[in-house]
Coordinates of C-alpha atoms (C1' of nucleotides) in Angstrom, one line a residue:
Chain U
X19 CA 27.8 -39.0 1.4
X20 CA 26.1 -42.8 1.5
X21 CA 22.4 -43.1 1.7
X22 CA 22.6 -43.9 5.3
X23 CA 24.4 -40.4 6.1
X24 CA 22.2 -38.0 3.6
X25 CA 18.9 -40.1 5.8
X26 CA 20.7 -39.1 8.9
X27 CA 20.9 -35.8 8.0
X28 CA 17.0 -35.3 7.1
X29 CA 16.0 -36.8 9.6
X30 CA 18.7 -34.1 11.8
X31 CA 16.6 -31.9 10.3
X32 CA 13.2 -33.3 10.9
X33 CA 12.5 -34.2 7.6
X34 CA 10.8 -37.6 7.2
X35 CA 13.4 -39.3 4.6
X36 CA 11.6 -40.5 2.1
X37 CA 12.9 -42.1 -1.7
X38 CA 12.5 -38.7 -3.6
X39 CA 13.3 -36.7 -0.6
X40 CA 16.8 -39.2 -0.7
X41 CA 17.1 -38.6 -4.6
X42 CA 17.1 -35.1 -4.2
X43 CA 19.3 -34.4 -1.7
X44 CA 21.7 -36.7 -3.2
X45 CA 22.0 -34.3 -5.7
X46 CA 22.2 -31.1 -4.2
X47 CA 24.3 -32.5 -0.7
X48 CA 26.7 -34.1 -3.1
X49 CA 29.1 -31.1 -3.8
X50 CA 28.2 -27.5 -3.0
X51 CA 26.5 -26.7 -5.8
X52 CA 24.5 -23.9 -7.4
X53 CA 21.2 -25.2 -8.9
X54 CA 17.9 -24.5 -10.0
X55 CA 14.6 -26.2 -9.5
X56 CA 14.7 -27.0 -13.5
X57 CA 18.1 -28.3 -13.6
X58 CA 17.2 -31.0 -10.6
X59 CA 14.6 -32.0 -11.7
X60 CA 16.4 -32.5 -15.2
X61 CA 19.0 -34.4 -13.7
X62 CA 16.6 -37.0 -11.2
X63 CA 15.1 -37.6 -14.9
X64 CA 18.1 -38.3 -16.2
X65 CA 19.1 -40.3 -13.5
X66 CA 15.9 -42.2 -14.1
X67 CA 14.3 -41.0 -10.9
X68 CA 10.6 -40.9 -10.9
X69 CA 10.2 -37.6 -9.1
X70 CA 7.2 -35.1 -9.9
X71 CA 8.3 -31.4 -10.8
X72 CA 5.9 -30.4 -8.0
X73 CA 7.7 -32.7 -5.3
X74 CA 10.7 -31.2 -6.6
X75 CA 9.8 -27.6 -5.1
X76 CA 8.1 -28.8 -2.1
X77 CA 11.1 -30.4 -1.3
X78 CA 13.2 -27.5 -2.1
X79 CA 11.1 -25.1 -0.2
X80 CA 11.4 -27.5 2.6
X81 CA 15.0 -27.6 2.8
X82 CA 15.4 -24.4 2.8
X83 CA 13.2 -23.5 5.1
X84 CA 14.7 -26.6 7.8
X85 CA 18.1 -24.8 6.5
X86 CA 19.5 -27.5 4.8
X87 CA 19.6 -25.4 1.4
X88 CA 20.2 -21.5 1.0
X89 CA 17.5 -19.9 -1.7
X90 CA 19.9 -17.4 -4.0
X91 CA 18.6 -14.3 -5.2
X92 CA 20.9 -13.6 -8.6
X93 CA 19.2 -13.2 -12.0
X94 CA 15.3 -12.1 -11.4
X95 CA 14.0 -14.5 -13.8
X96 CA 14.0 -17.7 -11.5
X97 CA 15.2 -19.2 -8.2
X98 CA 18.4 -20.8 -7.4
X99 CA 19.2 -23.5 -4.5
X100 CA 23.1 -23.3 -2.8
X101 CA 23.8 -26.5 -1.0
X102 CA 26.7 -24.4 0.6
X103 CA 24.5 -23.0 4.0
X104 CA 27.6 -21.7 5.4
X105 CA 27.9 -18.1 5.0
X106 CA 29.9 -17.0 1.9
X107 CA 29.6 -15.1 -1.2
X108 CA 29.3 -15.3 -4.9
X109 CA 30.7 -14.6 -8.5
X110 CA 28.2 -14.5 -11.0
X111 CA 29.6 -14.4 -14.5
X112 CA 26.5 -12.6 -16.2
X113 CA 27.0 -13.9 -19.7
X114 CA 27.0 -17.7 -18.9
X115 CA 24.8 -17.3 -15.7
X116 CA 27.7 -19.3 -13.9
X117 CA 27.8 -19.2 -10.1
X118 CA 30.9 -19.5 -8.4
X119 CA 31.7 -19.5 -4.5
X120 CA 33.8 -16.5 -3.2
X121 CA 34.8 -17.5 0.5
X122 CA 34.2 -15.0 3.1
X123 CA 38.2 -14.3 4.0
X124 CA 37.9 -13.0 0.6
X125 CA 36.1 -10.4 1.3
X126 CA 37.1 -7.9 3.6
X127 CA 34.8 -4.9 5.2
X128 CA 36.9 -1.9 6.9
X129 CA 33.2 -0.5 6.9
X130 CA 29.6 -1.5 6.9
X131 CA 26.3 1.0 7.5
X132 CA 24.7 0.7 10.6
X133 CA 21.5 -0.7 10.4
X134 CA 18.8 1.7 10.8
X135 CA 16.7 2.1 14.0
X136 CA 15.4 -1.1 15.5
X137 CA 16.7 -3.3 12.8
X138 CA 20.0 -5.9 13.3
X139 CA 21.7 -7.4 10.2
X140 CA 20.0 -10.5 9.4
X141 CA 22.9 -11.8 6.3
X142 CA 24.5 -10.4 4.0
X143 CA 24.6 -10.5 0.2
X144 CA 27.5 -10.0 -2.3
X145 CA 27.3 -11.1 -5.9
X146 CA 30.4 -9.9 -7.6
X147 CA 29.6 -9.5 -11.2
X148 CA 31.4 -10.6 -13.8
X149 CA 32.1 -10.1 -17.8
X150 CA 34.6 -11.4 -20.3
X151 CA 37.4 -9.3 -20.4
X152 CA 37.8 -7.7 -23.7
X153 CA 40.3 -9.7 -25.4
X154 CA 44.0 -7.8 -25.7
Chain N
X4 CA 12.4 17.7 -13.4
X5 CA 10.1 19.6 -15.5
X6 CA 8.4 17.5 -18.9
X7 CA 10.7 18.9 -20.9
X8 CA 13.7 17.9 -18.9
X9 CA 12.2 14.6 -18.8
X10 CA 11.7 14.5 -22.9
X11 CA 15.3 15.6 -23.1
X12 CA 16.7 13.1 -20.9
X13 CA 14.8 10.2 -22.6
X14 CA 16.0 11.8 -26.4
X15 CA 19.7 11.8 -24.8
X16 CA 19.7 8.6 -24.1
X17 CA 18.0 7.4 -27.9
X18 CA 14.9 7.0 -26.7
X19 CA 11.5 8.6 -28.7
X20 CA 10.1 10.6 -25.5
X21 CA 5.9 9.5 -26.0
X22 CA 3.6 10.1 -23.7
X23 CA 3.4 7.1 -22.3
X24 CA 7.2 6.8 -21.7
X25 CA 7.1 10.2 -20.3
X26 CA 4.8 9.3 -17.6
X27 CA 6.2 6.0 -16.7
X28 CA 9.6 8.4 -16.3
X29 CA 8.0 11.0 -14.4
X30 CA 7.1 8.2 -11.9
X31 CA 10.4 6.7 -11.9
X32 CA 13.0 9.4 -11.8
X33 CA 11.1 11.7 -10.0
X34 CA 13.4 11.3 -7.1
X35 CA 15.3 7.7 -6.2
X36 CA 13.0 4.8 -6.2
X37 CA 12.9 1.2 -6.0
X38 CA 9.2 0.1 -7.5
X39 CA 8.2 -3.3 -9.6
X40 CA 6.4 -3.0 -12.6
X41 CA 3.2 -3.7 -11.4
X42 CA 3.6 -0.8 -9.0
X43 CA 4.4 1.4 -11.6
X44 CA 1.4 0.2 -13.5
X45 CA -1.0 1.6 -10.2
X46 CA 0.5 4.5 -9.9
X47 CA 0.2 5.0 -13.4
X48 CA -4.0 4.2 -13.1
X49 CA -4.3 5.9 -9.9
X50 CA -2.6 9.2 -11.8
X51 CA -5.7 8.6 -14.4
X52 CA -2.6 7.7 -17.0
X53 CA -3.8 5.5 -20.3
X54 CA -1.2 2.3 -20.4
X55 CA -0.8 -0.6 -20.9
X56 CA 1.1 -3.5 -19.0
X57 CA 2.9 -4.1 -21.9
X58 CA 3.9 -1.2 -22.7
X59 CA 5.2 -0.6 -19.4
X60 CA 7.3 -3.6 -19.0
X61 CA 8.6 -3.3 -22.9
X62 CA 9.3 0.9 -21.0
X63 CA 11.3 -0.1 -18.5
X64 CA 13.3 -3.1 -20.1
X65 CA 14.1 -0.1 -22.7
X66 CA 15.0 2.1 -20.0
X67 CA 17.2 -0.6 -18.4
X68 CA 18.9 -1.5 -21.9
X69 CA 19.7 2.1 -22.2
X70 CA 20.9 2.9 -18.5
X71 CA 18.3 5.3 -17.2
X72 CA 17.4 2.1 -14.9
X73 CA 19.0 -0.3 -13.3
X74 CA 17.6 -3.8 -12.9
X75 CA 17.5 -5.4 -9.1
X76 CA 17.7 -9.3 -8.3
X77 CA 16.8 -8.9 -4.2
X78 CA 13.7 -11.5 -3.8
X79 CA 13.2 -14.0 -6.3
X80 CA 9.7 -13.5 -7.0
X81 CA 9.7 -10.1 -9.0
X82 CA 11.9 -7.7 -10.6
X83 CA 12.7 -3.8 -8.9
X84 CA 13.5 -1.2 -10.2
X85 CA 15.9 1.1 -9.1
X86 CA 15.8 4.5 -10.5
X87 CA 19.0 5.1 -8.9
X88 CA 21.6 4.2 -11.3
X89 CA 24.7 5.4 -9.2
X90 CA 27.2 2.7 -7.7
X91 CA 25.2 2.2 -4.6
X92 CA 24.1 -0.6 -2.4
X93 CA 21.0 -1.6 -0.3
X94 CA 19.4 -2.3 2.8
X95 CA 16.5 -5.0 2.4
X96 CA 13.8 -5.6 4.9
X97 CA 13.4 -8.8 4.8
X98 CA 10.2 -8.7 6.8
X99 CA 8.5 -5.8 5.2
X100 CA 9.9 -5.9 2.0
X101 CA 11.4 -2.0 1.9
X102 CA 14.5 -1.3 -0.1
X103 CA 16.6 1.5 0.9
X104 CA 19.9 2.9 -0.5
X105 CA 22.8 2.3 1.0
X106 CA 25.8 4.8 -0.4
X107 CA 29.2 3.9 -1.8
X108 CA 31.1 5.6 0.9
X109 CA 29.1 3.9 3.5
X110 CA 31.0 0.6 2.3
X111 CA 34.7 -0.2 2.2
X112 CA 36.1 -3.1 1.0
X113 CA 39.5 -3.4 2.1
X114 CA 39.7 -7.0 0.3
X115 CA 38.2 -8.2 -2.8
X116 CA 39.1 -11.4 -4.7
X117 CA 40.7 -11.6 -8.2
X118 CA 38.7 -12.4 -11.0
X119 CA 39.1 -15.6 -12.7
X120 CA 41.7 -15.4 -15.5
X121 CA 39.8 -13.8 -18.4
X122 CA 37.1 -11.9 -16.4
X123 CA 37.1 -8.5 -14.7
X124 CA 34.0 -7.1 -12.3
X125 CA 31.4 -5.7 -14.3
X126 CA 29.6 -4.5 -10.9
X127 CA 29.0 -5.5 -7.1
X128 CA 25.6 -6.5 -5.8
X129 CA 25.2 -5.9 -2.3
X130 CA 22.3 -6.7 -0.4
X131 CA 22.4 -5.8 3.4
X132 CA 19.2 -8.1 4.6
X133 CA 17.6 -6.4 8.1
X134 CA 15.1 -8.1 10.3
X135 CA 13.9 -6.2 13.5
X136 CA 15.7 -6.4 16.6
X137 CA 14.2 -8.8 18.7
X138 CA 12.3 -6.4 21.4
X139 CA 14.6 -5.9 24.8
Chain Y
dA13 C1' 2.5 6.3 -46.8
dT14 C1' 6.0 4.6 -43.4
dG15 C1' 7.7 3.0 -39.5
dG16 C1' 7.8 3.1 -34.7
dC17 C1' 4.7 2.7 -30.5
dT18 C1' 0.7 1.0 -28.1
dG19 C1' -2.9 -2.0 -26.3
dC20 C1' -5.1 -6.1 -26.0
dA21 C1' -5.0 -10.8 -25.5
dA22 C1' -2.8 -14.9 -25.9
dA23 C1' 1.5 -17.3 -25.0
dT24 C1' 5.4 -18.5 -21.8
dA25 C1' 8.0 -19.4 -17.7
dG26 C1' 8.4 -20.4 -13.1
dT27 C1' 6.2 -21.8 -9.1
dT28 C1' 2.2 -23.1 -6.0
dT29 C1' -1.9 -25.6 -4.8
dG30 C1' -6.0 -29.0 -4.6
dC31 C1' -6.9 -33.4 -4.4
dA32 C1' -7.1 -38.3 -5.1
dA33 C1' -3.9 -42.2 -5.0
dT34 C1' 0.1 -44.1 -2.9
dG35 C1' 3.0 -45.8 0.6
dA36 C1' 5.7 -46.2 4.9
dG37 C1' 5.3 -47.4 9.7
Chain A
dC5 C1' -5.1 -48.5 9.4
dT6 C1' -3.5 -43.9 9.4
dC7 C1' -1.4 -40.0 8.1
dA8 C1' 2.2 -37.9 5.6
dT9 C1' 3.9 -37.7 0.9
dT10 C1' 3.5 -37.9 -4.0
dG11 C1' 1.9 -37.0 -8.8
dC12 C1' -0.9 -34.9 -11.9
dA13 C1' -3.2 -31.1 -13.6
dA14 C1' -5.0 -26.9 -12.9
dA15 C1' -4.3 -22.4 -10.9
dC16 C1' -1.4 -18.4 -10.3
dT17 C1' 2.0 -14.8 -10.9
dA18 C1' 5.3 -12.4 -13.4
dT19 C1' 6.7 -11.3 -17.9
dT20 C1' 7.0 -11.6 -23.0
dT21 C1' 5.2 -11.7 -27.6
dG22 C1' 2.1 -11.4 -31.9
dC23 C1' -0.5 -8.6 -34.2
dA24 C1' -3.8 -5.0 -35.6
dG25 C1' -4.6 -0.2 -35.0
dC26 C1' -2.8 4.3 -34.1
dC27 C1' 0.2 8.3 -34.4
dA28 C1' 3.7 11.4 -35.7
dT29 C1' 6.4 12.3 -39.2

DNA sequence: ATGGCTGCAAATAGTTTGCAATGAG
DNA sequence: CTCATTGCAAACTATTTGCAGCCAT
């Protein structure tokens, strides 16, 4: 994506597009990708941004809540970003912390709860865990 | 489950039953749960209990290292709990918060993807998120 | 006595927030 | 000029750890 499209696309979003704003979502938007607020922010430094860790998660809570940016719930300890908003699911290999994308034609439900009384599914979840396979 | 079931169960699974453990058990598995560790902790105080933060968060990583517990990744912020170690999924209330057990046969896959080459499924995480039905 | 368990408090890790300085329009 | 955004540091929350004291063998 240029610089012109990723601006387009905040601004899409109503998000004011400003140079950090830019640097960040270059590196999310570029490929789906699995990250977490550590990692950008270790790769803007790298890149030789100049790019606050706190601007890092205000911009990352604001993406995700303007949708641009899905907030993952997989290991407990801290939060990851998916740049993939379109609905899909996940292997998680739970040795390596790895993320990978499971498509949804992947999965296939013959059956699925009703939602209690008064409640409607709002998304769902599947992180399909994985482990090294004991060699043989 | 009576103390002494309680002490067993701990001893079967290698764990010293003390007093402390005991009552962070008796709150746990005294019927399927789904509670952080600071709840625990104010349940224990409200019961007049003497411990420790500590100790309960060094309990229940024991008790999850040793399979009486099962870990929960469903909002990034804390960990759960699940005294419910059965295969079994969950509703999540996205609004309230509530967890609520979601049985095997309530779910069929009738399509799952392969594994990458050299991993097999250690487990399934799914997460069944629920809002309320807009009123009408 | 010995070794594991516990409590306290301090240390960590991840994330949020207050506020002054900055910068885009 | 004005107002949103940024950076820094401090505050916060959840969790872990170091260590001295305690307890059951």
């Amino acid at each position: 994506m240029t610089q012109t499209e990723l601006a387009e696309h905040l601004s899409a979003h109503d998000i004011l597009p400003t140079a950090q704003r830019l640097r960040i979502a270059a590196v999310l938007l570029a490929s789906p990708q699995h990250l977490s607020a550590e990692q950008i922010l270790a790769q803007l430094k790298a890149d030789g941004a100049r790019v606050s860790k706190a601007t890092v998660y205000n911009t990352l809570n604001l993406f995700s809540s303007r949708g641009l940016i899905r907030p993952l719930s997989v290991d407990g300890t801290r939060a990851w970003f998916d740049s993939n908003v379109e609905a899909h699911y996940h292997f998680h290999d739970v040795e390596g912390g790895t993320l990978t994308d499971v498509a949804v034609p992947e999965v296939q439900f013959s059956r699925l709860p009703e939602p209690p009384e008064g409640m409607e599914v709002a998304g769902i979840d599947l992180v399909i865990r994985l482990r090294r396979r004991p060699c043989g």
